[in-house]
Tab-separated table of C-alpha atoms in Angstrom:
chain	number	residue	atom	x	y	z
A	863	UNK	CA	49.955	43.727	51.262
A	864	UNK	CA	50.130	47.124	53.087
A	865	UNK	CA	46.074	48.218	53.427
A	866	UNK	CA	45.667	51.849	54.016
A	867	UNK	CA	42.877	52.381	56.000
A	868	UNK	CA	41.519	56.693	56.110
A	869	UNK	CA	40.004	59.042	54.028
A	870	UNK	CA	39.693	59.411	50.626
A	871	UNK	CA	38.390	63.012	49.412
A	872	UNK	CA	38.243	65.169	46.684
A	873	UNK	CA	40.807	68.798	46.788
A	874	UNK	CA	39.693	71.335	45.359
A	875	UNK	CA	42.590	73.088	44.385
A	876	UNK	CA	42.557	76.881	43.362
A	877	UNK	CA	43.245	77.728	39.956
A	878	UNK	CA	42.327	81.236	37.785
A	879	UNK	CA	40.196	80.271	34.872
A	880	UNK	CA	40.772	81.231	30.900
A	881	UNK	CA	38.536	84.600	32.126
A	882	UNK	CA	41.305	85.763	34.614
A	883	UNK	CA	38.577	84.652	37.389
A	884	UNK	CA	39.332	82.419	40.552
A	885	UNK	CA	38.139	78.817	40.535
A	886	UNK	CA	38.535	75.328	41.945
A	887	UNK	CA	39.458	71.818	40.472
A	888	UNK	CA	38.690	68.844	41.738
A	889	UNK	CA	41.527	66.424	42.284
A	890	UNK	CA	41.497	62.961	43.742
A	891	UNK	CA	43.112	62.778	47.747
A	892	UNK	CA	43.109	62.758	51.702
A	893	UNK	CA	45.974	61.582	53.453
A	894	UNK	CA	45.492	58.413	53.711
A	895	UNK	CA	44.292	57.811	49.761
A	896	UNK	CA	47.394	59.764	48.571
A	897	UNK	CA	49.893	57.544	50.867
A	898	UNK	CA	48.016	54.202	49.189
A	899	UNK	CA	48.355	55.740	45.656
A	900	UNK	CA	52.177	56.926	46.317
A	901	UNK	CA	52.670	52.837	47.490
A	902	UNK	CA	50.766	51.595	44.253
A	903	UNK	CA	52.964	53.467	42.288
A	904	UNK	CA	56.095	52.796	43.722
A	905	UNK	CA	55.128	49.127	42.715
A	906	UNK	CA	54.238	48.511	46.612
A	907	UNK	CA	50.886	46.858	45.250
A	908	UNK	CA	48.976	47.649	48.335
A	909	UNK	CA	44.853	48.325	49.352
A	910	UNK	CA	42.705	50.508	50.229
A	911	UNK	CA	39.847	50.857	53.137
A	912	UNK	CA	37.889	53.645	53.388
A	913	UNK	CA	33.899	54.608	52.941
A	914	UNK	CA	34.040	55.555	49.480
A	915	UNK	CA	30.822	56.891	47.469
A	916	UNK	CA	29.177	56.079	44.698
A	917	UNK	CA	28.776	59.680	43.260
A	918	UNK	CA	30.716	60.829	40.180
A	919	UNK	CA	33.342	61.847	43.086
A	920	UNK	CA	33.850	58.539	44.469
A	921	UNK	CA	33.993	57.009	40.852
A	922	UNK	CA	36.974	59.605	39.843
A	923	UNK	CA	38.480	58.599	43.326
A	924	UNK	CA	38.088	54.884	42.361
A	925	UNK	CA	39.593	55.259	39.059
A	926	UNK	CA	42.914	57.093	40.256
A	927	UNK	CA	43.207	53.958	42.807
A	928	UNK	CA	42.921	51.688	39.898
A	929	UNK	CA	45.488	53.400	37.514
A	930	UNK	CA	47.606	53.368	40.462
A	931	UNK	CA	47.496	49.472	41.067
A	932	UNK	CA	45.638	49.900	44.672
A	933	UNK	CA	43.547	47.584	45.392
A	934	UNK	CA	39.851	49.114	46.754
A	935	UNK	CA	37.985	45.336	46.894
A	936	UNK	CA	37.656	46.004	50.773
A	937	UNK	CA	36.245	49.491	50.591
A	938	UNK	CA	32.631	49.934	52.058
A	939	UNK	CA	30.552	51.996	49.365
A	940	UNK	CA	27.100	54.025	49.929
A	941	UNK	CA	24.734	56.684	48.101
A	942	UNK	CA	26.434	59.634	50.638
A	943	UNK	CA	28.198	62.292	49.252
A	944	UNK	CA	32.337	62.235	48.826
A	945	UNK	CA	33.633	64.919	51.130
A	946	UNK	CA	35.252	67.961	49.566
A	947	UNK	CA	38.437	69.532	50.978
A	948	UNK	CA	38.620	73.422	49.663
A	949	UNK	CA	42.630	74.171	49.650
A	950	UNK	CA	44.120	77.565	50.060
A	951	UNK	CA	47.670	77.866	48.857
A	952	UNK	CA	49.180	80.856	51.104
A	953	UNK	CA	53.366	80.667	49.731
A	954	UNK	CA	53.264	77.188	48.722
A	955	UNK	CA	51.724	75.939	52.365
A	956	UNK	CA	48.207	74.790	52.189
A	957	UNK	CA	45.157	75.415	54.908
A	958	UNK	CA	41.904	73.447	54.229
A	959	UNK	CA	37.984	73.868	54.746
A	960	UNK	CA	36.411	70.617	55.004
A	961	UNK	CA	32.540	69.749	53.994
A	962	UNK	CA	32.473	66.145	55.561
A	963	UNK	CA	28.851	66.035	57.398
A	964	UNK	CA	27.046	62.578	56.512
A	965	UNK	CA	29.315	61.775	53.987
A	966	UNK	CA	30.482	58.587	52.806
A	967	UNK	CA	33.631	58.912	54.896
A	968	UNK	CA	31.773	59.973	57.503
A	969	UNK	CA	28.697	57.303	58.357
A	970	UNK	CA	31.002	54.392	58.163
A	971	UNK	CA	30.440	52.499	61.513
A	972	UNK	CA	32.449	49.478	63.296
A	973	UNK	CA	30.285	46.994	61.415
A	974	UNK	CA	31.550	47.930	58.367
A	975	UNK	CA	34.550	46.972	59.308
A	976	UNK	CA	35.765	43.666	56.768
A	977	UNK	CA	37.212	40.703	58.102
A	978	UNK	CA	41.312	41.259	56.704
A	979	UNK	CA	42.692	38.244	54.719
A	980	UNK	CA	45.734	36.852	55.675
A	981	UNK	CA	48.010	38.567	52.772
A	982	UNK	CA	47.635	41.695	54.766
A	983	UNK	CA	50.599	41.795	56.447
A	984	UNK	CA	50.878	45.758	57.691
A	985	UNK	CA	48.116	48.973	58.095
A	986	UNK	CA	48.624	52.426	57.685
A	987	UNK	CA	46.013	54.849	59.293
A	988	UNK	CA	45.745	58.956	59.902
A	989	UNK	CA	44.032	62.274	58.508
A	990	UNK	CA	40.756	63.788	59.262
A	991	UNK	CA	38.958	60.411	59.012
A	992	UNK	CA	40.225	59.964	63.079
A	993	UNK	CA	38.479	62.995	63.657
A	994	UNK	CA	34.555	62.783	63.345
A	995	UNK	CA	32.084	60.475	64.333
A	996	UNK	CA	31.012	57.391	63.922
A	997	UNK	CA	34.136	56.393	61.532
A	998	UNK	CA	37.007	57.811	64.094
A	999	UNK	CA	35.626	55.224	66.339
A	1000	UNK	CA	35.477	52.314	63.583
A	1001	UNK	CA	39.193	52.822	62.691
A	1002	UNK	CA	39.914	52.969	66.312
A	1003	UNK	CA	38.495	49.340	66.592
A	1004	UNK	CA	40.170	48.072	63.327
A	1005	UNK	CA	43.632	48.933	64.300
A	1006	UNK	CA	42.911	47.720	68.064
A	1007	UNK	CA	41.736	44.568	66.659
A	1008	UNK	CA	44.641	44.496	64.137
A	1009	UNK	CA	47.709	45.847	65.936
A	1010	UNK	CA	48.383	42.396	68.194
A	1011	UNK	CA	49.256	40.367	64.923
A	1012	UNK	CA	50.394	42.553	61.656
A	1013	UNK	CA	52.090	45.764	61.741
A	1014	UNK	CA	50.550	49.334	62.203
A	1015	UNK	CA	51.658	53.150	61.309
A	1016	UNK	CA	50.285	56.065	62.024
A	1017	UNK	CA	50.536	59.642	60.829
A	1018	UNK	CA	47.765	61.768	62.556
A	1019	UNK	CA	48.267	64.653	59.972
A	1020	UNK	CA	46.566	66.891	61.994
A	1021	UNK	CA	44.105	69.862	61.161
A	1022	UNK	CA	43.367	71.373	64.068
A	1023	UNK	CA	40.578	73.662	62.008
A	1024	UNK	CA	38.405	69.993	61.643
A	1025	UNK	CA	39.085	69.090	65.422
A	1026	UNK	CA	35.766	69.955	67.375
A	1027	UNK	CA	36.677	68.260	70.494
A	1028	UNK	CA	40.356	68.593	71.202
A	1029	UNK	CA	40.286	66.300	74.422
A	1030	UNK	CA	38.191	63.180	72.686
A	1031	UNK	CA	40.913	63.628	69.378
A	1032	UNK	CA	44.142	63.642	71.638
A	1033	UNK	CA	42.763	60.601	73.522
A	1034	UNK	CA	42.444	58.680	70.663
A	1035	UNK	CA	45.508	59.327	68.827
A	1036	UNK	CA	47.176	58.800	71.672
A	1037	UNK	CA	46.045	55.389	72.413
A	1038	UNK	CA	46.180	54.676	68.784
A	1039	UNK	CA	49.923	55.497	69.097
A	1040	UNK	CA	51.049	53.286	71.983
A	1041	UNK	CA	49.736	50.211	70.214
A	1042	UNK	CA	51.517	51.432	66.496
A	1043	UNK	CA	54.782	50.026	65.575
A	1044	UNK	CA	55.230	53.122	63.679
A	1045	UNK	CA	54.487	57.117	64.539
A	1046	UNK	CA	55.227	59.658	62.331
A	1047	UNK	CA	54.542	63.063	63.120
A	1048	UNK	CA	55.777	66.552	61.627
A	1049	UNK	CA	57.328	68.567	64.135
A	1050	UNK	CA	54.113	70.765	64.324
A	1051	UNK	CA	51.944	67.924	64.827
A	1052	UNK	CA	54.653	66.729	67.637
A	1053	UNK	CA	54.261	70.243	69.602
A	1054	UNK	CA	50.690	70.164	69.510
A	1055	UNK	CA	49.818	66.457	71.005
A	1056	UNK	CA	52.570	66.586	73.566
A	1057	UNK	CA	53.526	70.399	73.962
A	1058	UNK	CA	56.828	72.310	74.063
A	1059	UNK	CA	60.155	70.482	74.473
A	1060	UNK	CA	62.819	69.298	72.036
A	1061	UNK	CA	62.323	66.551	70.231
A	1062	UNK	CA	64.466	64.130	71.500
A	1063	UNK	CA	62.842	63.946	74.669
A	1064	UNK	CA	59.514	64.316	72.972
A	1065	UNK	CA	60.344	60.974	70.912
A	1066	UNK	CA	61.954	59.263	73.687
A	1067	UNK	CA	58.143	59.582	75.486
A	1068	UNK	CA	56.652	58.045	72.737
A	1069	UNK	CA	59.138	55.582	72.184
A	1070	UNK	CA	58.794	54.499	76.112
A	1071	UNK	CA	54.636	54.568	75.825
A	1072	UNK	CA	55.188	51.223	73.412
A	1073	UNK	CA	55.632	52.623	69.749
A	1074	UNK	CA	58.925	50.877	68.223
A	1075	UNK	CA	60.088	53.209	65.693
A	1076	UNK	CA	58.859	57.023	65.585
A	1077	UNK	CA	59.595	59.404	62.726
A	1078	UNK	CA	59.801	63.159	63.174
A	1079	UNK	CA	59.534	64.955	60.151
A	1080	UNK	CA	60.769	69.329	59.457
A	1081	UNK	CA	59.909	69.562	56.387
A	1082	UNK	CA	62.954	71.584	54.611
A	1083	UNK	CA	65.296	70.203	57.633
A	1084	UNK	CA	64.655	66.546	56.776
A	1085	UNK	CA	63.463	63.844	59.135
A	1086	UNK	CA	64.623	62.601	62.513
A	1087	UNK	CA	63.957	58.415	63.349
A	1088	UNK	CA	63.934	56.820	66.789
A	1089	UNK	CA	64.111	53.477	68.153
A	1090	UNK	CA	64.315	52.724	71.666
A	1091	UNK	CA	68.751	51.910	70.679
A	1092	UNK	CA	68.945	54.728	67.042
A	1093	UNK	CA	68.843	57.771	67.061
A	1094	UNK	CA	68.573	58.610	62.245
A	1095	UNK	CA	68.965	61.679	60.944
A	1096	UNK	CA	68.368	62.022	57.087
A	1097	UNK	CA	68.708	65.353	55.092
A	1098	UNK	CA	65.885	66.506	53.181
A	1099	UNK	CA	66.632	66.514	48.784
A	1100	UNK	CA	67.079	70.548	47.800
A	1101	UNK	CA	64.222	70.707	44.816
A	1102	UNK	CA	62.321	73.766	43.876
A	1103	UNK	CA	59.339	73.714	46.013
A	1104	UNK	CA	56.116	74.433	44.070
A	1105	UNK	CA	53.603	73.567	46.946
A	1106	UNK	CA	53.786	71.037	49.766
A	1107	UNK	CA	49.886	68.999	49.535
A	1108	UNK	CA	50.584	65.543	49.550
A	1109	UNK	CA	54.537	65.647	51.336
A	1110	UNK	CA	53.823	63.939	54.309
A	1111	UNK	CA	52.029	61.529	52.930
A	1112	UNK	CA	54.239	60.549	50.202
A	1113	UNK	CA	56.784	60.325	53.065
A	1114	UNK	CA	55.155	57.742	54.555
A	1115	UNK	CA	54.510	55.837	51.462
A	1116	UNK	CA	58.207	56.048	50.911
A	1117	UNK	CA	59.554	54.581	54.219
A	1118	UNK	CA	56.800	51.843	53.858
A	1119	UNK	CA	57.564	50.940	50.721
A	1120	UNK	CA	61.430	50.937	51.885
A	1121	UNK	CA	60.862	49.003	54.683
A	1122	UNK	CA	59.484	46.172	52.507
A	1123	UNK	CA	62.143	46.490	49.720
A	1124	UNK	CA	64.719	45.874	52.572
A	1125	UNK	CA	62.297	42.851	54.040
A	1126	UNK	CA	61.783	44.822	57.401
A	1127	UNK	CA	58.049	45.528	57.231
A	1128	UNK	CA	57.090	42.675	60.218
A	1129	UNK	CA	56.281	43.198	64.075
A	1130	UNK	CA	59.590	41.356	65.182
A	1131	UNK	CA	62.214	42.990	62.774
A	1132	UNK	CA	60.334	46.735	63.886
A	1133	UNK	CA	61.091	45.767	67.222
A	1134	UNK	CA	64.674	45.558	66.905
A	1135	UNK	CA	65.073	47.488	64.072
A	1136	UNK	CA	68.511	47.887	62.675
A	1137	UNK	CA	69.931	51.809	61.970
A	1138	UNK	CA	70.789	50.937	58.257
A	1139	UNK	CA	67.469	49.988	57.433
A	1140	UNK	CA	66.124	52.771	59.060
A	1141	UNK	CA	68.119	55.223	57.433
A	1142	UNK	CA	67.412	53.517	54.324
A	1143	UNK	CA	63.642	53.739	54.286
A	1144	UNK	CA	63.489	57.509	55.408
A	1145	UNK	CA	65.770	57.959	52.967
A	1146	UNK	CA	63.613	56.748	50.264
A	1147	UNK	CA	60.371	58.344	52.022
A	1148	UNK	CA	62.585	61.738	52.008
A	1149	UNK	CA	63.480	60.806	47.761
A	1150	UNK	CA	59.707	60.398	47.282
A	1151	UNK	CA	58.200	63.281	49.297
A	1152	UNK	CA	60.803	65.655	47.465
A	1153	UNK	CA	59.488	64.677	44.102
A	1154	UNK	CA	55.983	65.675	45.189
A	1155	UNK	CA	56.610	69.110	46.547
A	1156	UNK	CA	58.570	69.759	42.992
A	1157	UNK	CA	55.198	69.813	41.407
A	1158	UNK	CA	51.343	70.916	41.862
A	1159	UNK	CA	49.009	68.869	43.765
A	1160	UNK	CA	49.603	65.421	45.724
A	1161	UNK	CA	50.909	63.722	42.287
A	1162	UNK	CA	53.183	61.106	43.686
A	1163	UNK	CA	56.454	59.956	41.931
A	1164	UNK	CA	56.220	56.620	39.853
A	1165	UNK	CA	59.176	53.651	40.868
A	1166	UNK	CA	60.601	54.584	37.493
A	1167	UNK	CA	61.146	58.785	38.519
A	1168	UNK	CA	63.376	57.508	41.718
């Protein structure tokens, strides 16, 4: 089982009521939670760990999880409020406003971390829920705890409006990035943790701090992989782009889900990882993300749409 372990949130997403007036609808996501629904419905069966509420929020969030075929069994639930992400849609790119203080995201501490059973054979962490305090810290722990026996990924997905302390964030993604099997960064996210340069050289530093396999991605100019021996370049699909919430993290649902399908998702295969099957998961993460941006909202493609 792949667990994704980050935020789960509610978009509001702008729409213009029956009046002609502006409004906002509440749709299930956060990085994390839309990468664990794009892997239940690929047929990836995976989990879910995040603090999730008990509000009519975190039941909504709860019940998309559930039609997808994620698991949520290990999620730790309170009485807090679900954090709301307002989206602004500015040609078909999206900016965010977060409302996240003591939310159910938010309070989760290192001792709600679970103990993992053994089916749980990779993680997947990122988004905002890195960011603020205490539960940055907790999923620090879990994937430092984790990393030594089953297989890790990372996507920071950065916003740098939700970053308060720049210096404390880049520290901690950093670390959390040396101990991942698997980085993937846009090429944005890329220039702002490590600064100007081309991104060969950029990967190759990563690459030599201990990551195995790191995966750049350019949106419109498809995605670059690395291994310390590959150097994968993969074209992105052409598709009428209606907005881009939910790409990268359909991405990375799509090269994990590839990685398993081709029996590759394990700490010793990652570390030696053959071209092929590289090219063949970002492939498939490159399939899936294009299928998202072809319609409103993070609303991943099913196996069957492939």
């Amino acid at each position: 089982m792949i667990l994704c372990c980050g935020e789960a949130l509610i978009d509001m997403l702008p729409r213009v009521s029956q009046e002609g007036e502006l409004a906002f609808a509440p749709y299930a996501g956060g990085a994390v939670y839309n990468t664990s629904i794009a892997l239940g419905r690929l047929g990836a069966a995976p989990g879910f760990f995040c603090g999730l509420s008990t509000d009519l929020f975190g039941e909504m969030l709860e019940t998309k999880l559930s039609e997808a075929g994620v698991s949520s069994d290990l999620a730790f639930r309170s009485a807090r409020p679900t954090t709301l992400a307002f989206v602004r849609l500015t040609d078909g790119h999206a900016t965010y406003t977060f409302y996240d203080e003591n939310s159910a995201l938010r309070v989760m501490t290192e001792a709600d971390l679970p103990v993992l059973p053994a089916d749980i054979t990779a993680l997947f962490f990122g988004g905002i829920s890195l960011v603020g305090e205490p539960c940055g810290s907790a999923y620090e722990a879990l994937m430092a705890r984790e990393a030594p026996s089953r297989v890790t990924m990372i996507d920071p997905n950065i916003r740098p409006s939700f970053i308060t302390d720049r210096d404390a964030y880049v520290t901690r993604i950093k670390s959390m990035m040396a101990i991942s099997d698997v980085v993937k960064l846009s090429d944005e996210d890329l220039h702002w943790l490590e600064g100007e340069g081309d991104l060969d050289s950029l990967a190759a530093d990563l690459i030599a701090r201990g990551t195995k396999v790191v995966l750049i991605t350019q949106g419109s100019e498809g995605s670059i992989g690395y291994t310390p021996e590959h150097r994968v370049a993969v074209p992105a699909l052409k598709v009428d782009v209606v907005d881009t919430v939910g790409a990268g993290d359909t991405f990375n649902a799509g090269f994990l889900a590839g990685l398993q399908q081709e029996g590759a998702l394990d700490k010793a295969t990652l570390a030696a990882l053959p071209a092929d099957t590289l090219r063949t998961a970002m492939a498939m993460g490159s399939k899936t993300a294009a299928i998202t941006v072809s319609r409103a909202g993070a609303n991943p493609p099913w196996a069957y749409e492939l």
